[in-house]
Amino acid sequence: MERHQNRYNSILLITLLKYYFLKETRTPRNNVVVHRRRKSKSYRLSYRSGLGAADSRLGWSPALTARRLNTSRKAAGISNIAERVDPGQLALLVKTEWQLSYVTPLHQFRHTQLKSYARQLSAFIAAGKQQGLAVEVEGLQTTFRVSFSLVQGMTQSDEDAESVLVQIHSKRLFARQDEPQKPVWSGWLTCINGNPDYLRALPKDFVCLPLFGCSGADGLSALVKSWFQQSFDCCFGLLEISHTSLQWLMALWTNCHAESGIQHLKMIWTLPAAPPLQVTYTVDPEDAWELWSSVRKGKGGGGGGEEEEEAGENYIDIEEVTSFMQGLKSHFYRHFRLDLSAGSLNQVSTALGSAKYSGRMKISNSRYMITTLTLLTECALLKMPI
Amino acid sequence: MLTDFTQLEAGTPVNGNDEVERNMVLVEKLAYSKGLSPEAISIMLEFAMSLRMGTSLCARVLKCLIPATLVPQEAVVRAVVWLSVGKIPVSTQILFIKWVLTVFDMIDAKDQLRAVYGFIFNFVTEENLCPFICHLLYLLTRKESVVSCSMLILFPQGRQPFLLSLLSLYKVFCPEMVMLSIPSRIKSGFRNHNMPWKSALIAVQKGAGPHVAAGISPASTTIKTNPRKRVWGFSKEAQTEPSSCGKVVPLVQLHSFAQLLENMHRIELPAQMGSLLGSSLALQYLDCVQDESALLRLNFWLGYALHEEFLFCGDRGASQNSQEALPFLDRLLSTQHFLQEGFSCSEAFLYKFLNVWDGSLLRPQILGLLSNIPVVPSAQIRQLLFEPLMQLFFTSSLFFKCGLMECLNNMLLKWLTWHSVYALEDDLDISLNSHTSINMTLSGFKDSVMELVDFVGRLASLGLQLEGCHSLLLSFVLDFYETVCDMFMKYGLPLVVMPPPGVFYPALFATDPVSVDRLAYIMHRYKVNFTSAKSQEELTKAFHISRQMVREFNHYIIVMVNCLWNSKMFQLDMGLSLGEDLLLKSKVPQYWASFDLVHHPAFMSYAVDFHHRDMDLNSIKVRGHF
């Protein structure tokens, strides 16, 4: 339980680091009666600590200056996601490479109006296409049919908003009725295990779906993003998967080897030589698993006899991840006399999925989707401007 | 001048009419320099399209109809009606439609134009006008318009691209009504028809400048595909359209404060809050109404723009940043200045940015934003603000040091102003609103101010040493202490803080007279503050002056008087302990008088000036004789 406590303490501490204060009207010092309007609102933002509604003047902000990625997270357990999410939708989400972005909260987005959104978006795309904006799609297409669907069952907490899947199908001119329509573009918005204090602090008419993934033509992606921007006053920005997050993914995936084999652990590094040297470092799964277990045993073994031991096995700390990484790097150094810390990690992939620094991500196995998406949601929330 | 045009009778001859010619030249001049106001557009358009003075002037007027801000839609609708009267030559009709297409985005509202959609649609049959009419219809079409028009008219016309574009748009809205099959790619779509006015429009809009205007300057709505550029699209035209029932007024349509007051209760905010940043009217409204969601949206967009441009920008060079970022930051600064308050997102951004800033990129703007930060609780001020600033201060040039001093001075001024406006009557530590987690009470505020003043004192002491007591830096430091010395009298804050020795002595021994004079002034103000505080203390026992501060003040005064007046420097307990042997070694004659008013190096210029005057000592003696 101590680890739980630490986690929540750290979140609380981080959130409490914000410093907004109330101002009340006062009568002037010399007691001259001035009929000043009693403002119950603060001079500046007062911080919503989740205890109750606060007032704001020029905006609002939760604690964010000191937000950091969680230093310990739950190891990927087998989640019964296949039972909770519609398998058709699940099939659409896995095995595709997505380009990730972060999204600021959407204003007045209603999960009940998805059909209307679909219609608006298709009109928008049609208008955009007519105006000659870059929508080069192969083949003989006439119009695009857009569908918005709710992906239910993915949320992990009460604060998470339901995920939304957007697909754009092309309607061929002479298509037969029964011909299956492959989507030419798909995208999704999701929020998995988002920081509950942040989510609770948002006003009611905002929906926070900070993680956005898309795959398909760039022109269509741009159109969809600008439609969202116009309709919900949100902003899209590139989400890069940082070095730390890539390490986390590596560790989390390797941790699952016992349950479903990872088949290989492949890393792609770029070393700043002239010309830049690209190193593809593939580790045999058994070796990776051995290294990982030894790291885990070293860290987690000390907690014998405490009640947290059971819980402790489920939690991975950042130190274990860095030791794991350090082990891999030193092994490489021993063989090739090249220190990989001088370079940058660009890509990590296993049979469970792959992730690139540029923000491209693929999930190959739906069982571990939740953990991966939790980590990515956290990354996206860290990029929120306030 | 414009009234002349309204009063011109029909049938007045054009040729040889000097007065009309002169007026036309004036109008053209105005149009090409600043653009015509909406009323002027109205009058001139009516004049032209009614053909009051024949057809030749009509084209000339149309060519010079450059709007400065907006085009009133009534004028356009009236002109369209004139179009149907039938007397205007075809080329001029085409010119008119081209003009409408060019200024389409600047027409203030489109509901009346949409009301005459069917009327405009009838012009499709005219072969010459057809392409332009189709383009205009394309821009105006909504779902309701499609239903009301007959499709049959379009069929025999052929398959020109403009027709097909219009038809395909109809098909999007009402697929069941368009039986025609439309090819997937319509090659040319609609061409741009703005040639005669394009350069003039650009010139006028550029000249309008980035100042905070009462209305909202419209801009083109093309979607910029460059993702970086999109960040700056804050002047995009707001996306709401007026509702037909007139119950709700979009904020974009209000252009004066009177209008704002009239429609206060039924204002509709634009779809994108970022577009309001340049409009003082909109900001006043937001500030007054305090709609949390609206402000939050604005903060999200603003924060996103700041983060993307400065924090997430990767390896892009600084030069690229400054060119685009500069006007944006200037606008943000003027907005904050207008509102007398900072945005929370800029505060959040600054705390992150200060850690990575090099101290020279956009320095005035960043320091300006920094001075708008509200009072930071003393528990966090060190980590959030002081640490990064210390690093920047000690590794930067003299000018940065001065700039930072000024910034911190402004910050203190703003905090004190805030306090004096909302000051507590009593200084008891009451947490008045218990439902928020952190409050700022008077003592908390005093702590923060104390921390800030302390911090600046330390920075100043070390900075002056590093820069060899440079007079420019000393001047900024003394500015700060001029603010500090009057905290009680001017701002009602029961706090008096003395400058550290590292500031006092360099000022006392400065080589320019202004610094010494200012120091004397500051000490005088301290005395006034102390005496007033003492009398207050006796009266109300409201606050306790720190005895330590009083002792320091007394000590400084003694030193100053001894030094300047009594010629008793380096004697008594001064706090500057220089051994006598050292002083003797310096071979300065009468070292105890070396800094008094007569011998002080700072007043040397006055001494020289005195001697240069024509002082004939003999003449004085002679006079004394009598």
PDB file of N, CA and C in Angstrom, chain A residues 17-24 26-27 31 36 39 41 43-45 47-48 56-60 64 102 105 107 126 129-130 136 141 203 205-206 229-230 233 235-236 385-386, chain B residues 138 168 172 184-185 271-273 290 292-293 295-297 299-300 303-304 307-308 341-345 347-348 351 374-375 377 380 418 421-425 433 436 438 440:
ATOM      1  N   LEU A  17       1.086  22.060  -5.965  1.00  0.00           N
ATOM      2  CA  LEU A  17       2.122  23.038  -6.220  1.00  0.00           C
ATOM      3  C   LEU A  17       1.594  24.285  -6.883  1.00  0.00           C
ATOM      4  N   LYS A  18       0.365  24.293  -7.262  1.00  0.00           N
ATOM      5  CA  LYS A  18      -0.157  25.487  -7.888  1.00  0.00           C
ATOM      6  C   LYS A  18      -0.706  26.396  -6.804  1.00  0.00           C
ATOM      7  N   TYR A  19      -0.732  27.584  -7.089  1.00  0.00           N
ATOM      8  CA  TYR A  19      -0.757  28.625  -6.100  1.00  0.00           C
ATOM      9  C   TYR A  19      -1.701  29.726  -6.456  1.00  0.00           C
ATOM     10  N   TYR A  20      -2.960  29.457  -6.395  1.00  0.00           N
ATOM     11  CA  TYR A  20      -3.852  30.549  -6.714  1.00  0.00           C
ATOM     12  C   TYR A  20      -4.619  30.958  -5.494  1.00  0.00           C
ATOM     13  N   PHE A  21      -4.996  32.191  -5.479  1.00  0.00           N
ATOM     14  CA  PHE A  21      -5.550  32.634  -4.221  1.00  0.00           C
ATOM     15  C   PHE A  21      -6.754  33.501  -4.484  1.00  0.00           C
ATOM     16  N   LEU A  22      -7.559  33.534  -3.489  1.00  0.00           N
ATOM     17  CA  LEU A  22      -8.803  34.295  -3.555  1.00  0.00           C
ATOM     18  C   LEU A  22      -8.555  35.730  -3.153  1.00  0.00           C
ATOM     19  N   LYS A  23      -9.323  36.573  -3.773  1.00  0.00           N
ATOM     20  CA  LYS A  23      -9.286  37.951  -3.301  1.00  0.00           C
ATOM     21  C   LYS A  23     -10.684  38.300  -2.927  1.00  0.00           C
ATOM     22  N   GLU A  24     -10.821  38.996  -1.866  1.00  0.00           N
ATOM     23  CA  GLU A  24     -12.151  39.477  -1.536  1.00  0.00           C
ATOM     24  C   GLU A  24     -12.104  40.985  -1.525  1.00  0.00           C
ATOM     25  N   ARG A  26     -12.436  44.432   0.196  1.00  0.00           N
ATOM     26  CA  ARG A  26     -12.323  44.917   1.567  1.00  0.00           C
ATOM     27  C   ARG A  26     -12.747  46.363   1.545  1.00  0.00           C
ATOM     28  N   THR A  27     -13.148  46.853   2.667  1.00  0.00           N
ATOM     29  CA  THR A  27     -13.380  48.298   2.698  1.00  0.00           C
ATOM     30  C   THR A  27     -12.034  48.974   2.829  1.00  0.00           C
ATOM     31  N   ASN A  31     -11.862  53.710   6.102  1.00  0.00           N
ATOM     32  CA  ASN A  31     -13.280  53.531   6.376  1.00  0.00           C
ATOM     33  C   ASN A  31     -14.205  54.445   5.615  1.00  0.00           C
ATOM     34  N   ARG A  36     -18.359  49.223  -3.203  1.00  0.00           N
ATOM     35  CA  ARG A  36     -17.671  48.385  -4.164  1.00  0.00           C
ATOM     36  C   ARG A  36     -18.462  47.101  -4.323  1.00  0.00           C
ATOM     37  N   LYS A  39     -17.046  41.281  -4.963  1.00  0.00           N
ATOM     38  CA  LYS A  39     -16.667  40.268  -5.930  1.00  0.00           C
ATOM     39  C   LYS A  39     -16.335  39.004  -5.185  1.00  0.00           C
ATOM     40  N   LYS A  41     -15.312  36.556  -6.856  1.00  0.00           N
ATOM     41  CA  LYS A  41     -14.339  35.880  -7.698  1.00  0.00           C
ATOM     42  C   LYS A  41     -12.956  36.351  -7.329  1.00  0.00           C
ATOM     43  N   TYR A  43      -9.063  37.485  -7.705  1.00  0.00           N
ATOM     44  CA  TYR A  43      -8.321  38.391  -8.564  1.00  0.00           C
ATOM     45  C   TYR A  43      -7.691  37.611  -9.693  1.00  0.00           C
ATOM     46  N   ARG A  44      -7.177  36.486  -9.365  1.00  0.00           N
ATOM     47  CA  ARG A  44      -6.621  35.658 -10.413  1.00  0.00           C
ATOM     48  C   ARG A  44      -7.199  34.300 -10.257  1.00  0.00           C
ATOM     49  N   LEU A  45      -6.550  33.397 -10.910  1.00  0.00           N
ATOM     50  CA  LEU A  45      -7.116  32.072 -10.890  1.00  0.00           C
ATOM     51  C   LEU A  45      -6.993  31.500  -9.516  1.00  0.00           C
ATOM     52  N   TYR A  47      -7.139  27.933  -7.551  1.00  0.00           N
ATOM     53  CA  TYR A  47      -6.872  26.600  -7.999  1.00  0.00           C
ATOM     54  C   TYR A  47      -8.000  25.664  -7.610  1.00  0.00           C
ATOM     55  N   ARG A  48      -8.402  24.890  -8.554  1.00  0.00           N
ATOM     56  CA  ARG A  48      -9.420  23.900  -8.244  1.00  0.00           C
ATOM     57  C   ARG A  48      -8.735  22.688  -7.686  1.00  0.00           C
ATOM     58  N   SER A  56     -12.537  31.798 -11.336  1.00  0.00           N
ATOM     59  CA  SER A  56     -11.348  32.126 -12.104  1.00  0.00           C
ATOM     60  C   SER A  56     -11.569  33.477 -12.737  1.00  0.00           C
ATOM     61  N   ARG A  57     -10.533  34.139 -13.008  1.00  0.00           N
ATOM     62  CA  ARG A  57     -10.694  35.427 -13.625  1.00  0.00           C
ATOM     63  C   ARG A  57     -10.238  35.390 -15.069  1.00  0.00           C
ATOM     64  N   LEU A  58      -8.999  35.176 -15.249  1.00  0.00           N
ATOM     65  CA  LEU A  58      -8.536  35.174 -16.627  1.00  0.00           C
ATOM     66  C   LEU A  58      -8.200  33.791 -17.095  1.00  0.00           C
ATOM     67  N   GLY A  59      -8.815  32.795 -16.514  1.00  0.00           N
ATOM     68  CA  GLY A  59      -8.462  31.472 -16.981  1.00  0.00           C
ATOM     69  C   GLY A  59      -8.457  30.573 -15.798  1.00  0.00           C
ATOM     70  N   TRP A  60      -7.790  29.528 -15.924  1.00  0.00           N
ATOM     71  CA  TRP A  60      -7.826  28.552 -14.850  1.00  0.00           C
ATOM     72  C   TRP A  60      -6.662  27.644 -15.068  1.00  0.00           C
ATOM     73  N   LEU A  64       0.621  22.326 -13.080  1.00  0.00           N
ATOM     74  CA  LEU A  64       1.193  21.708 -14.259  1.00  0.00           C
ATOM     75  C   LEU A  64       2.661  21.988 -14.401  1.00  0.00           C
ATOM     76  N   TYR A 102      -1.318  15.255 -29.614  1.00  0.00           N
ATOM     77  CA  TYR A 102      -2.038  15.571 -28.386  1.00  0.00           C
ATOM     78  C   TYR A 102      -3.094  16.620 -28.723  1.00  0.00           C
ATOM     79  N   PRO A 105      -8.414  20.023 -24.520  1.00  0.00           N
ATOM     80  CA  PRO A 105      -9.789  19.566 -24.305  1.00  0.00           C
ATOM     81  C   PRO A 105     -10.789  20.175 -25.280  1.00  0.00           C
ATOM     82  N   HIS A 107     -14.298  21.586 -26.552  1.00  0.00           N
ATOM     83  CA  HIS A 107     -15.363  22.373 -25.954  1.00  0.00           C
ATOM     84  C   HIS A 107     -16.693  21.965 -26.555  1.00  0.00           C
ATOM     85  N   ALA A 126     -15.909  17.572 -48.285  1.00  0.00           N
ATOM     86  CA  ALA A 126     -16.303  17.805 -49.672  1.00  0.00           C
ATOM     87  C   ALA A 126     -15.990  19.228 -50.082  1.00  0.00           C
ATOM     88  N   LYS A 129     -12.333  19.602 -50.539  1.00  0.00           N
ATOM     89  CA  LYS A 129     -11.856  18.973 -51.754  1.00  0.00           C
ATOM     90  C   LYS A 129     -12.134  19.852 -52.951  1.00  0.00           C
ATOM     91  N   GLN A 130     -13.323  20.452 -52.960  1.00  0.00           N
ATOM     92  CA  GLN A 130     -13.676  21.307 -54.079  1.00  0.00           C
ATOM     93  C   GLN A 130     -12.782  22.519 -54.143  1.00  0.00           C
ATOM     94  N   GLU A 136      -5.328  14.265 -52.123  1.00  0.00           N
ATOM     95  CA  GLU A 136      -5.068  13.387 -53.257  1.00  0.00           C
ATOM     96  C   GLU A 136      -5.312  11.959 -52.839  1.00  0.00           C
ATOM     97  N   GLN A 141     -12.733   8.232 -56.822  1.00  0.00           N
ATOM     98  CA  GLN A 141     -13.688   8.401 -55.733  1.00  0.00           C
ATOM     99  C   GLN A 141     -14.610   9.551 -56.040  1.00  0.00           C
ATOM    100  N   PRO A 203     -13.905  22.237 -16.397  1.00  0.00           N
ATOM    101  CA  PRO A 203     -15.332  22.561 -16.345  1.00  0.00           C
ATOM    102  C   PRO A 203     -16.149  21.532 -17.117  1.00  0.00           C
ATOM    103  N   ASP A 205     -18.297  21.627 -19.516  1.00  0.00           N
ATOM    104  CA  ASP A 205     -18.510  21.570 -20.960  1.00  0.00           C
ATOM    105  C   ASP A 205     -17.253  21.248 -21.758  1.00  0.00           C
ATOM    106  N   PHE A 206     -16.226  20.796 -21.073  1.00  0.00           N
ATOM    107  CA  PHE A 206     -15.043  20.350 -21.798  1.00  0.00           C
ATOM    108  C   PHE A 206     -14.945  18.836 -21.712  1.00  0.00           C
ATOM    109  N   GLN A 229     -10.745  21.636 -34.937  1.00  0.00           N
ATOM    110  CA  GLN A 229     -10.332  22.928 -34.384  1.00  0.00           C
ATOM    111  C   GLN A 229     -11.433  23.953 -34.519  1.00  0.00           C
ATOM    112  N   GLN A 230     -12.096  23.926 -35.663  1.00  0.00           N
ATOM    113  CA  GLN A 230     -13.156  24.917 -35.873  1.00  0.00           C
ATOM    114  C   GLN A 230     -14.377  24.613 -35.044  1.00  0.00           C
ATOM    115  N   ASP A 233     -12.905  24.267 -30.905  1.00  0.00           N
ATOM    116  CA  ASP A 233     -11.913  25.198 -30.362  1.00  0.00           C
ATOM    117  C   ASP A 233     -10.814  24.471 -29.604  1.00  0.00           C
ATOM    118  N   CYS A 235      -6.813  22.427 -29.965  1.00  0.00           N
ATOM    119  CA  CYS A 235      -5.564  22.552 -30.719  1.00  0.00           C
ATOM    120  C   CYS A 235      -4.884  21.193 -30.805  1.00  0.00           C
ATOM    121  N   PHE A 236      -4.327  20.917 -31.964  1.00  0.00           N
ATOM    122  CA  PHE A 236      -3.624  19.648 -32.157  1.00  0.00           C
ATOM    123  C   PHE A 236      -2.131  19.915 -32.239  1.00  0.00           C
ATOM    124  N   PRO A 385      -1.101  22.712 -22.373  1.00  0.00           N
ATOM    125  CA  PRO A 385      -0.491  24.003 -22.036  1.00  0.00           C
ATOM    126  C   PRO A 385      -0.861  24.519 -20.659  1.00  0.00           C
ATOM    127  N   ILE A 386      -2.051  24.258 -20.194  1.00  0.00           N
ATOM    128  CA  ILE A 386      -2.371  24.614 -18.811  1.00  0.00           C
ATOM    129  C   ILE A 386      -3.208  23.512 -18.209  1.00  0.00           C
TER     130      ILE A 386
ATOM    131  N   TYR B 138     -21.796  29.440 -55.063  1.00  0.00           N
ATOM    132  CA  TYR B 138     -21.041  28.420 -54.332  1.00  0.00           C
ATOM    133  C   TYR B 138     -20.694  28.896 -52.934  1.00  0.00           C
ATOM    134  N   SER B 168     -21.862  19.865 -57.677  1.00  0.00           N
ATOM    135  CA  SER B 168     -21.333  18.895 -56.714  1.00  0.00           C
ATOM    136  C   SER B 168     -21.564  19.367 -55.286  1.00  0.00           C
ATOM    137  N   VAL B 172     -23.708  17.478 -52.275  1.00  0.00           N
ATOM    138  CA  VAL B 172     -23.311  17.206 -50.885  1.00  0.00           C
ATOM    139  C   VAL B 172     -24.464  17.504 -49.944  1.00  0.00           C
ATOM    140  N   SER B 184     -15.073  12.820 -60.643  1.00  0.00           N
ATOM    141  CA  SER B 184     -14.446  12.925 -59.322  1.00  0.00           C
ATOM    142  C   SER B 184     -13.584  14.175 -59.199  1.00  0.00           C
ATOM    143  N   ARG B 185     -12.896  14.478 -60.224  1.00  0.00           N
ATOM    144  CA  ARG B 185     -11.984  15.606 -60.086  1.00  0.00           C
ATOM    145  C   ARG B 185     -12.384  16.703 -61.043  1.00  0.00           C
ATOM    146  N   ALA B 271     -16.502  30.739 -32.463  1.00  0.00           N
ATOM    147  CA  ALA B 271     -16.136  29.336 -32.310  1.00  0.00           C
ATOM    148  C   ALA B 271     -14.688  29.200 -31.871  1.00  0.00           C
ATOM    149  N   GLN B 272     -13.883  30.166 -32.248  1.00  0.00           N
ATOM    150  CA  GLN B 272     -12.485  30.089 -31.840  1.00  0.00           C
ATOM    151  C   GLN B 272     -12.105  31.307 -31.033  1.00  0.00           C
ATOM    152  N   MET B 273     -11.817  31.076 -29.769  1.00  0.00           N
ATOM    153  CA  MET B 273     -11.542  32.189 -28.880  1.00  0.00           C
ATOM    154  C   MET B 273     -10.257  32.897 -29.244  1.00  0.00           C
ATOM    155  N   GLN B 290     -16.640  37.107 -17.268  1.00  0.00           N
ATOM    156  CA  GLN B 290     -15.944  36.030 -16.569  1.00  0.00           C
ATOM    157  C   GLN B 290     -16.539  34.659 -16.862  1.00  0.00           C
ATOM    158  N   GLU B 292     -16.159  31.195 -17.555  1.00  0.00           N
ATOM    159  CA  GLU B 292     -14.995  30.355 -17.278  1.00  0.00           C
ATOM    160  C   GLU B 292     -14.562  29.551 -18.505  1.00  0.00           C
ATOM    161  N   SER B 293     -15.558  28.970 -19.190  1.00  0.00           N
ATOM    162  CA  SER B 293     -15.202  28.155 -20.352  1.00  0.00           C
ATOM    163  C   SER B 293     -14.539  28.988 -21.424  1.00  0.00           C
ATOM    164  N   LEU B 295     -12.837  31.741 -21.140  1.00  0.00           N
ATOM    165  CA  LEU B 295     -11.480  32.097 -20.756  1.00  0.00           C
ATOM    166  C   LEU B 295     -10.565  30.897 -20.822  1.00  0.00           C
ATOM    167  N   LEU B 296     -11.107  29.753 -20.436  1.00  0.00           N
ATOM    168  CA  LEU B 296     -10.285  28.553 -20.492  1.00  0.00           C
ATOM    169  C   LEU B 296      -9.920  28.206 -21.926  1.00  0.00           C
ATOM    170  N   ARG B 297     -10.878  28.356 -22.813  1.00  0.00           N
ATOM    171  CA  ARG B 297     -10.584  28.089 -24.226  1.00  0.00           C
ATOM    172  C   ARG B 297      -9.497  29.018 -24.724  1.00  0.00           C
ATOM    173  N   ASN B 299      -7.259  30.468 -22.967  1.00  0.00           N
ATOM    174  CA  ASN B 299      -5.995  30.072 -22.358  1.00  0.00           C
ATOM    175  C   ASN B 299      -5.408  28.840 -23.000  1.00  0.00           C
ATOM    176  N   PHE B 300      -6.261  27.897 -23.349  1.00  0.00           N
ATOM    177  CA  PHE B 300      -5.755  26.692 -24.007  1.00  0.00           C
ATOM    178  C   PHE B 300      -5.087  27.056 -25.321  1.00  0.00           C
ATOM    179  N   GLY B 303      -1.903  29.136 -24.666  1.00  0.00           N
ATOM    180  CA  GLY B 303      -0.855  28.286 -24.111  1.00  0.00           C
ATOM    181  C   GLY B 303      -0.289  27.355 -25.158  1.00  0.00           C
ATOM    182  N   TYR B 304      -1.183  26.805 -25.978  1.00  0.00           N
ATOM    183  CA  TYR B 304      -0.743  25.922 -27.049  1.00  0.00           C
ATOM    184  C   TYR B 304       0.196  26.664 -27.987  1.00  0.00           C
ATOM    185  N   HIS B 307       3.555  27.288 -26.237  1.00  0.00           N
ATOM    186  CA  HIS B 307       4.333  26.072 -26.051  1.00  0.00           C
ATOM    187  C   HIS B 307       4.895  25.580 -27.367  1.00  0.00           C
ATOM    188  N   GLU B 308       4.038  25.549 -28.386  1.00  0.00           N
ATOM    189  CA  GLU B 308       4.494  25.014 -29.666  1.00  0.00           C
ATOM    190  C   GLU B 308       5.608  25.859 -30.245  1.00  0.00           C
ATOM    191  N   GLU B 341      -3.679  42.609 -16.306  1.00  0.00           N
ATOM    192  CA  GLU B 341      -3.601  41.308 -15.678  1.00  0.00           C
ATOM    193  C   GLU B 341      -2.957  40.348 -16.653  1.00  0.00           C
ATOM    194  N   GLY B 342      -2.347  39.322 -16.126  1.00  0.00           N
ATOM    195  CA  GLY B 342      -1.733  38.356 -17.024  1.00  0.00           C
ATOM    196  C   GLY B 342      -2.617  37.143 -17.218  1.00  0.00           C
ATOM    197  N   PHE B 343      -2.358  36.411 -18.266  1.00  0.00           N
ATOM    198  CA  PHE B 343      -3.063  35.151 -18.487  1.00  0.00           C
ATOM    199  C   PHE B 343      -2.351  34.040 -17.738  1.00  0.00           C
ATOM    200  N   SER B 344      -3.135  33.095 -17.266  1.00  0.00           N
ATOM    201  CA  SER B 344      -2.505  32.023 -16.491  1.00  0.00           C
ATOM    202  C   SER B 344      -1.627  31.161 -17.370  1.00  0.00           C
ATOM    203  N   CYS B 345      -1.996  31.016 -18.631  1.00  0.00           N
ATOM    204  CA  CYS B 345      -1.180  30.153 -19.480  1.00  0.00           C
ATOM    205  C   CYS B 345       0.175  30.789 -19.744  1.00  0.00           C
ATOM    206  N   GLU B 347       1.798  32.592 -17.667  1.00  0.00           N
ATOM    207  CA  GLU B 347       2.556  32.365 -16.442  1.00  0.00           C
ATOM    208  C   GLU B 347       3.128  30.957 -16.431  1.00  0.00           C
ATOM    209  N   ALA B 348       2.267  29.981 -16.715  1.00  0.00           N
ATOM    210  CA  ALA B 348       2.708  28.588 -16.735  1.00  0.00           C
ATOM    211  C   ALA B 348       3.819  28.400 -17.758  1.00  0.00           C
ATOM    212  N   TYR B 351       7.252  29.841 -16.526  1.00  0.00           N
ATOM    213  CA  TYR B 351       8.004  29.038 -15.563  1.00  0.00           C
ATOM    214  C   TYR B 351       8.770  27.930 -16.249  1.00  0.00           C
ATOM    215  N   PRO B 374       1.383  37.206 -11.497  1.00  0.00           N
ATOM    216  CA  PRO B 374       0.780  37.621 -10.240  1.00  0.00           C
ATOM    217  C   PRO B 374       1.597  37.139  -9.046  1.00  0.00           C
ATOM    218  N   VAL B 375       1.125  37.509  -7.876  1.00  0.00           N
ATOM    219  CA  VAL B 375       1.884  37.219  -6.669  1.00  0.00           C
ATOM    220  C   VAL B 375       2.069  35.716  -6.511  1.00  0.00           C
ATOM    221  N   PRO B 377       3.144  32.578  -4.184  1.00  0.00           N
ATOM    222  CA  PRO B 377       3.291  32.261  -2.762  1.00  0.00           C
ATOM    223  C   PRO B 377       4.754  32.011  -2.417  1.00  0.00           C
ATOM    224  N   GLN B 380       6.742  28.751  -3.036  1.00  0.00           N
ATOM    225  CA  GLN B 380       7.139  28.270  -4.364  1.00  0.00           C
ATOM    226  C   GLN B 380       7.984  29.253  -5.137  1.00  0.00           C
ATOM    227  N   TRP B 418      -1.945  45.876  -6.936  1.00  0.00           N
ATOM    228  CA  TRP B 418      -3.005  44.910  -6.659  1.00  0.00           C
ATOM    229  C   TRP B 418      -3.390  44.964  -5.197  1.00  0.00           C
ATOM    230  N   VAL B 421      -5.293  48.099  -4.088  1.00  0.00           N
ATOM    231  CA  VAL B 421      -6.686  48.157  -4.521  1.00  0.00           C
ATOM    232  C   VAL B 421      -7.555  47.226  -3.688  1.00  0.00           C
ATOM    233  N   TYR B 422      -7.000  46.107  -3.333  1.00  0.00           N
ATOM    234  CA  TYR B 422      -7.796  45.122  -2.593  1.00  0.00           C
ATOM    235  C   TYR B 422      -7.252  44.880  -1.194  1.00  0.00           C
ATOM    236  N   ALA B 423      -6.781  45.938  -0.565  1.00  0.00           N
ATOM    237  CA  ALA B 423      -6.086  45.763   0.707  1.00  0.00           C
ATOM    238  C   ALA B 423      -7.034  45.342   1.811  1.00  0.00           C
ATOM    239  N   LEU B 424      -6.486  44.587   2.695  1.00  0.00           N
ATOM    240  CA  LEU B 424      -7.259  44.198   3.865  1.00  0.00           C
ATOM    241  C   LEU B 424      -7.353  45.374   4.813  1.00  0.00           C
ATOM    242  N   GLU B 425      -8.444  45.447   5.488  1.00  0.00           N
ATOM    243  CA  GLU B 425      -8.585  46.505   6.470  1.00  0.00           C
ATOM    244  C   GLU B 425      -7.754  46.170   7.702  1.00  0.00           C
ATOM    245  N   ASN B 433     -11.781  32.379   2.647  1.00  0.00           N
ATOM    246  CA  ASN B 433     -12.572  31.440   1.854  1.00  0.00           C
ATOM    247  C   ASN B 433     -12.005  30.061   2.036  1.00  0.00           C
ATOM    248  N   THR B 436     -11.247  26.920  -1.043  1.00  0.00           N
ATOM    249  CA  THR B 436     -10.122  26.708  -1.948  1.00  0.00           C
ATOM    250  C   THR B 436      -8.913  26.330  -1.127  1.00  0.00           C
ATOM    251  N   ILE B 438      -5.668  27.061  -1.410  1.00  0.00           N
ATOM    252  CA  ILE B 438      -4.585  27.994  -1.099  1.00  0.00           C
ATOM    253  C   ILE B 438      -5.117  29.410  -1.162  1.00  0.00           C
ATOM    254  N   MET B 440      -4.316  33.660  -0.311  1.00  0.00           N
ATOM    255  CA  MET B 440      -3.248  34.622  -0.110  1.00  0.00           C
ATOM    256  C   MET B 440      -3.746  35.621   0.917  1.00  0.00           C
TER     257      MET B 440
END
